[in-house]
PDB file of C-alpha atoms in Angstrom:
ATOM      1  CA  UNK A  11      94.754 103.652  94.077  1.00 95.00           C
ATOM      2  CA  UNK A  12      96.923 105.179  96.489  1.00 97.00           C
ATOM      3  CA  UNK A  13      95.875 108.941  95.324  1.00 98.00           C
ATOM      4  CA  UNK A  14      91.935 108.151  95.801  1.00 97.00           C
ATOM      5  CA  UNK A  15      92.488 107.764  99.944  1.00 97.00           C
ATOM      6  CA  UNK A  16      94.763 110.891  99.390  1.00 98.00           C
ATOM      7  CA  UNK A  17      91.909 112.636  98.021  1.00 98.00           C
ATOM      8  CA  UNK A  18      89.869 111.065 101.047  1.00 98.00           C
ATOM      9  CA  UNK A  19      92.146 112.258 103.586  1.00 98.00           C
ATOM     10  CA  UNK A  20      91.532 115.720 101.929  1.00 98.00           C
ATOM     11  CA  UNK A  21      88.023 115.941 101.608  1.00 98.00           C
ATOM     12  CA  UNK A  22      87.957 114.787 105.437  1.00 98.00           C
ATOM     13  CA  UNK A  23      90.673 117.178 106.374  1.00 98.00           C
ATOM     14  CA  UNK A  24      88.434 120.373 104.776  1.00 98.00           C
ATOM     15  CA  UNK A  25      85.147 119.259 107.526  1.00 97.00           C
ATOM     16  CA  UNK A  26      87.719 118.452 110.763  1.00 97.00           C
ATOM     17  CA  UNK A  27      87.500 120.827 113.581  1.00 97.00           C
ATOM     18  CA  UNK A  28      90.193 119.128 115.471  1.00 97.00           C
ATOM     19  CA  UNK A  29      93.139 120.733 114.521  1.00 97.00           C
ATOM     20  CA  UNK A  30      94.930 117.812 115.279  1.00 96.00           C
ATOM     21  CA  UNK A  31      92.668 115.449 113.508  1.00 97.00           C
ATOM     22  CA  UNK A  32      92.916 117.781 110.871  1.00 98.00           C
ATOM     23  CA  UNK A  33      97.038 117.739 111.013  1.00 97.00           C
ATOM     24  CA  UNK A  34      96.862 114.380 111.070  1.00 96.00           C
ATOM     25  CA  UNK A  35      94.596 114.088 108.223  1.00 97.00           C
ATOM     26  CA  UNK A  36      96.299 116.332 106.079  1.00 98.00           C
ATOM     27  CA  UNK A  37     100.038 114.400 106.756  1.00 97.00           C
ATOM     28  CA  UNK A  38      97.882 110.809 105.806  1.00 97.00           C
ATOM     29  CA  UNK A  39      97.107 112.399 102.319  1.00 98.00           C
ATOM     30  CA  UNK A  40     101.026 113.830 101.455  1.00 98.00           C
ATOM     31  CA  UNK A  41     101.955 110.031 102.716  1.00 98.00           C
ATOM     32  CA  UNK A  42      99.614 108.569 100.193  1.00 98.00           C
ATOM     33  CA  UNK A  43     100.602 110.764  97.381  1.00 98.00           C
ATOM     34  CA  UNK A  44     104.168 110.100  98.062  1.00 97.00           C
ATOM     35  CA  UNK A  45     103.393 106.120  98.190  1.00 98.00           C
ATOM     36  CA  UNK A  46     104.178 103.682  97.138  1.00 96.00           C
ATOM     37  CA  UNK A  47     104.306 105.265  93.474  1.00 96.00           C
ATOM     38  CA  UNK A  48     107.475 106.815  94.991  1.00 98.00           C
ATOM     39  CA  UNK A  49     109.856 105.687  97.779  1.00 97.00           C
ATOM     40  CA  UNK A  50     108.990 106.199 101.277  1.00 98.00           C
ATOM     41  CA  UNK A  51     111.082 109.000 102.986  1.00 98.00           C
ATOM     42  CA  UNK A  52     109.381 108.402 106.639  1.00 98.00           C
ATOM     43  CA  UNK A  53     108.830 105.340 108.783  1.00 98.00           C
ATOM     44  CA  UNK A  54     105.076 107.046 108.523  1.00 98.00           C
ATOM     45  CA  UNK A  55     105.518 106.289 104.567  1.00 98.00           C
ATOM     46  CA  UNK A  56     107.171 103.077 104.692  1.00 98.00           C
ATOM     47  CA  UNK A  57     104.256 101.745 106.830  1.00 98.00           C
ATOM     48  CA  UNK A  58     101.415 103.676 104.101  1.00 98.00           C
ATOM     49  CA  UNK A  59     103.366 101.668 101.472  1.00 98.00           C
ATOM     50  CA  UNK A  60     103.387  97.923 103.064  1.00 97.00           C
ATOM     51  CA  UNK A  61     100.078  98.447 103.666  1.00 95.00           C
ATOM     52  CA  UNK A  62      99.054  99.534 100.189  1.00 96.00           C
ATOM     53  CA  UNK A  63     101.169  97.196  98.184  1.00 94.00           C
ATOM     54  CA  UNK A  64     100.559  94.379 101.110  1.00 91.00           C
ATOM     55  CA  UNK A  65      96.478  95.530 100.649  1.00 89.00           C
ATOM     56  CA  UNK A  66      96.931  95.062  96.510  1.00 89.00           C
ATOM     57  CA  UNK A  67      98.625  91.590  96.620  1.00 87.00           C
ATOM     58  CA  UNK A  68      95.352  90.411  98.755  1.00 82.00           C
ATOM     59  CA  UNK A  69      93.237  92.196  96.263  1.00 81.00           C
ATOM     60  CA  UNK A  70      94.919  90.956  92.675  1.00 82.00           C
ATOM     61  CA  UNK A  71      95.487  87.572  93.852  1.00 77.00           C
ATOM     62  CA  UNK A  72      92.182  86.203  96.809  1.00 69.00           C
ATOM     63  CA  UNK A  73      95.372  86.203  98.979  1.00 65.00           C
ATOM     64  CA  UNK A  74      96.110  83.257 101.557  1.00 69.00           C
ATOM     65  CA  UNK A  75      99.893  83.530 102.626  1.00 74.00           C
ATOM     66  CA  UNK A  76     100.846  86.409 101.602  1.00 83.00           C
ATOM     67  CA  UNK A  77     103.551  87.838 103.686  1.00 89.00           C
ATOM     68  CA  UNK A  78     104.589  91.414 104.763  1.00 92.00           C
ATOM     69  CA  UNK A  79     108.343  89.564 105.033  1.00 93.00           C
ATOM     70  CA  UNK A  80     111.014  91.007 106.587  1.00 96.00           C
ATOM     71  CA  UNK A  81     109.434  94.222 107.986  1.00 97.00           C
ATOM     72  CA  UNK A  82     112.094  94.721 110.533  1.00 98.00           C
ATOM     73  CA  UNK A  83     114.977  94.602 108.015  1.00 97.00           C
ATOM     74  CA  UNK A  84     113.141  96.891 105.150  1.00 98.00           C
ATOM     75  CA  UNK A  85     112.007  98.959 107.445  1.00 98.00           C
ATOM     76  CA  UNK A  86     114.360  99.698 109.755  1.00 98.00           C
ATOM     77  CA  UNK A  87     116.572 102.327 108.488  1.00 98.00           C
ATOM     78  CA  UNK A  88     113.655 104.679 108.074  1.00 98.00           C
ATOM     79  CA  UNK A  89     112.726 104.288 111.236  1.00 98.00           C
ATOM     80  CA  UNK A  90     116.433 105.107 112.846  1.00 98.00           C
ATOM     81  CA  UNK A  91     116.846 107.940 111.033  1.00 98.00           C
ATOM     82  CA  UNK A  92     113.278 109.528 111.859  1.00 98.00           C
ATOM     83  CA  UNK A  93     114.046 108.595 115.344  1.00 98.00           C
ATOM     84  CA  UNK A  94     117.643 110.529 115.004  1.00 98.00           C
ATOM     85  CA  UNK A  95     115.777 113.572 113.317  1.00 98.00           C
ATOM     86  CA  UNK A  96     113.355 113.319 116.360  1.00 97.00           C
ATOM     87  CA  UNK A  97     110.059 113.284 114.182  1.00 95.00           C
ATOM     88  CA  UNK A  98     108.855 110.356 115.833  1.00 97.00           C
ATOM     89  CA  UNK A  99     109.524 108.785 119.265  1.00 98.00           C
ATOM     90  CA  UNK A 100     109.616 104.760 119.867  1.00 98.00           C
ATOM     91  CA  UNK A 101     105.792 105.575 121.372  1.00 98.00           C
ATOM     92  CA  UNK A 102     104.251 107.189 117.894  1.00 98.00           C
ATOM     93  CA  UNK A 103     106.390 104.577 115.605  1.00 98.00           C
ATOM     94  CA  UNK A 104     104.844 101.776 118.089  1.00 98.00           C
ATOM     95  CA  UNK A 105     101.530 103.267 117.351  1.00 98.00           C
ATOM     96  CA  UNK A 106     102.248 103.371 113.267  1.00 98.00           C
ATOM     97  CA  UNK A 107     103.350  99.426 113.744  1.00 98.00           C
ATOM     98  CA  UNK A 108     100.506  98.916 115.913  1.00 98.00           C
ATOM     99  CA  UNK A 109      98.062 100.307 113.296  1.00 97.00           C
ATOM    100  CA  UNK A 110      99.443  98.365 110.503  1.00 97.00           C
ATOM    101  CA  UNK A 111      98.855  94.910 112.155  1.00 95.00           C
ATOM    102  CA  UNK A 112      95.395  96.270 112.672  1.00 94.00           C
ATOM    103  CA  UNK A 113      94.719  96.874 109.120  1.00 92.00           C
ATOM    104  CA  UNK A 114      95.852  92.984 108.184  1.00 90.00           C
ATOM    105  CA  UNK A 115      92.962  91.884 110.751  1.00 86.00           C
ATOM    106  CA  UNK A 116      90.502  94.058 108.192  1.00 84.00           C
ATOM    107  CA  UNK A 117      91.460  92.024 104.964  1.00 79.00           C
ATOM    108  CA  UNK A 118      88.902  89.598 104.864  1.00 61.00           C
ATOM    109  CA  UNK A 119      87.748  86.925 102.137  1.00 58.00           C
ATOM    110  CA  UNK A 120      83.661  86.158 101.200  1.00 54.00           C
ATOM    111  CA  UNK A 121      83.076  89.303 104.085  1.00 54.00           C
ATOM    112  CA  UNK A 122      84.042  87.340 106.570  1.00 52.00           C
ATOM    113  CA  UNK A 123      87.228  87.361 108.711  1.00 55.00           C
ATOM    114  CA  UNK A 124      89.216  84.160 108.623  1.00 56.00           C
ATOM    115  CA  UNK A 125      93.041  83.436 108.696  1.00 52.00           C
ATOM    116  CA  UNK A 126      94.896  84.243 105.763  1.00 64.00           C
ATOM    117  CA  UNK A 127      98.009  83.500 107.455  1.00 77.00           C
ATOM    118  CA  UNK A 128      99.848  86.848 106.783  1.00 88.00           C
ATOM    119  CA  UNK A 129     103.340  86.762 108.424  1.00 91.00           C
ATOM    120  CA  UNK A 130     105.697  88.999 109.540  1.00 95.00           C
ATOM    121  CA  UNK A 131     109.925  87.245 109.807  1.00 96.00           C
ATOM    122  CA  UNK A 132     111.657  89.055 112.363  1.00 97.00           C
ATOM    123  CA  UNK A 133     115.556  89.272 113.287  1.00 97.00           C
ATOM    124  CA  UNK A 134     117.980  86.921 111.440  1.00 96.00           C
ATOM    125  CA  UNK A 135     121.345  86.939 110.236  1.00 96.00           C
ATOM    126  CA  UNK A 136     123.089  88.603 108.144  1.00 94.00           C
ATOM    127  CA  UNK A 137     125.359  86.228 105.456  1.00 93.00           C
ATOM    128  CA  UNK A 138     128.153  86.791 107.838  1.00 94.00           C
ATOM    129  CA  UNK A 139     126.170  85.211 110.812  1.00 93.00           C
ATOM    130  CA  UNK A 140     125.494  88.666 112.194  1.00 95.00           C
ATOM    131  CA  UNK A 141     122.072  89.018 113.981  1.00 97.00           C
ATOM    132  CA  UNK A 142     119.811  91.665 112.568  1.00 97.00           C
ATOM    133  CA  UNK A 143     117.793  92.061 115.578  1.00 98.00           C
ATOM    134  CA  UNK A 144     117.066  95.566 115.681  1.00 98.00           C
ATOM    135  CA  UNK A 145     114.360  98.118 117.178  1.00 98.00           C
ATOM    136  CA  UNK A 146     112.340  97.354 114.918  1.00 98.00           C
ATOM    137  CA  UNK A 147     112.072  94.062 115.758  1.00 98.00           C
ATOM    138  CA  UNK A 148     110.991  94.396 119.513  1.00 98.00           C
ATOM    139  CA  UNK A 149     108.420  96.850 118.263  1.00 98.00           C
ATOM    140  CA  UNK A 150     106.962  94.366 116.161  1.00 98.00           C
ATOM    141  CA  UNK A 151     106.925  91.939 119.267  1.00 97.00           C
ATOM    142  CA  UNK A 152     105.455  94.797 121.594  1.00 97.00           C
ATOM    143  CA  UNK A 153     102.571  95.408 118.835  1.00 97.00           C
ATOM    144  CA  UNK A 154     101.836  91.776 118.696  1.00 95.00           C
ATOM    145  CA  UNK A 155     101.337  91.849 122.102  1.00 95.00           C
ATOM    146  CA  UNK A 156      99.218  95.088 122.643  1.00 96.00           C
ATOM    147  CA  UNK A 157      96.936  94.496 119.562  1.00 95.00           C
ATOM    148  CA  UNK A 158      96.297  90.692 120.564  1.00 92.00           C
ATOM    149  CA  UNK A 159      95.383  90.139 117.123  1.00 87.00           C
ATOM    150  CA  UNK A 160      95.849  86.188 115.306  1.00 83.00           C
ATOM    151  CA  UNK A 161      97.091  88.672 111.873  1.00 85.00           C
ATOM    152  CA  UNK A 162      99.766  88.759 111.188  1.00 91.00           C
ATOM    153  CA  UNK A 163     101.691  86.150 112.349  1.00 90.00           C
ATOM    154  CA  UNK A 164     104.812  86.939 113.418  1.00 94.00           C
ATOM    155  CA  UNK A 165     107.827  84.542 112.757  1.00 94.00           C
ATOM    156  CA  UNK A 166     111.410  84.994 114.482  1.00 95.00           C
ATOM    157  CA  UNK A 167     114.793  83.666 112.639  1.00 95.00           C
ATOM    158  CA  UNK A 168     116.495  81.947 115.203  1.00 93.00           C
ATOM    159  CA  UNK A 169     120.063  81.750 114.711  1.00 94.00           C
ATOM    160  CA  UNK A 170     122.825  81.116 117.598  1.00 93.00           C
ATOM    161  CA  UNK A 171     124.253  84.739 117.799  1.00 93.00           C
ATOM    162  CA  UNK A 172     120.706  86.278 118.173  1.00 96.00           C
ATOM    163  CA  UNK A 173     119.930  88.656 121.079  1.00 94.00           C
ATOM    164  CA  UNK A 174     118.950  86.951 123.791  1.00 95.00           C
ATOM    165  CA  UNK A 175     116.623  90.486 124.951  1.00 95.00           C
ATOM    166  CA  UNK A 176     114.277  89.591 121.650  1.00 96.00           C
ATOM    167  CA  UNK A 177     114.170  85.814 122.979  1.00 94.00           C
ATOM    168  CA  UNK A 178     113.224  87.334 126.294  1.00 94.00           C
ATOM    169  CA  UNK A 179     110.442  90.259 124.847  1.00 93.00           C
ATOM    170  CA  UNK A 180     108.650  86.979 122.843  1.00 92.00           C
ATOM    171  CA  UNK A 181     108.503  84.784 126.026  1.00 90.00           C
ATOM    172  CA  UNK A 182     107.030  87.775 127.542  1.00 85.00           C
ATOM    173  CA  UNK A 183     104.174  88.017 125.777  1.00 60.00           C
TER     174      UNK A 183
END
């Protein structure tokens, strides 16, 4: 499944004349050979992967409530280490969190869009009453926000050690 958009990416990739389309292209296919057949070693992967094993649970089973789950927590370390390795900024892995929630709003059932009630759970605890909030987590809030989108839902753990600046981003928006 995951090869035939790498192939895609590829055949678009050979007509691009932006180079950066083209770049861009090119770094979509190597993401979808690499998942989610293998684990992701990017944020850029990890999202290519939730999307295509989110994508095949919707497919397999006429999905209502299927849930993306703990995105933040999964998610997360890839993210902080691409960040430390400076191959993405909090701007481009906004963008890659922005275009995932995007590509819930195109699953649709009978071709036409309705709620399927895909959810995202945020922050937490940890089994030592620990929060989990993380950057992750306010991204997640900042993309619900910017896309405006009812998909997916997003769903905080409230605990009473969370941090109060999540509380804050979600009353922002």
């Amino acid at each position: 499944f995951a090869h035939r958009f790498a192939d895609q990416a590829e055949e678009l990739a050979a007509s691009e004349k932006d180079e950066r389309r083209k770049k861009e292209l090119l770094a979509i296919s190597a993401n979808c050979r690499r998942v989610p057949e293998h684990p992701a070693q990017s944020f850029w992967q990890a999202c290519q992967a939730v999307w295509f094993i989110h994508l095949i649970m919707h497919i397999e089973q006429n999905g209502f409530s299927i849930s993306l789950g703990r995105f933040d927590q999964y998610a997360y370390p890839l993210l902080k280490k691409d960040l430390q390795r400076e191959v993405l900024t909090e701007d481009s892995a906004l963008e890659l969190v922005e275009s995932l929630f995007m590509k819930c709003m195109e699953i649709t059932l009978g071709g036409t869009r309705i709620s399927l009630t895909q959810t995202i759970t945020l922050c937490g605890s940890d089994v030592y009453g620990n929060d989990m909030t993380n950057l992750l987590s306010f991204l997640c809030v900042k993309a619900d926000r910017a896309t405006q989108l009812v998909q997916p839902s997003l769903i905080i753990r409230w605990h009473q050690n969370i941090e109060q600046g999540i509380i804050d981003e979600v009353l922002e928006a």
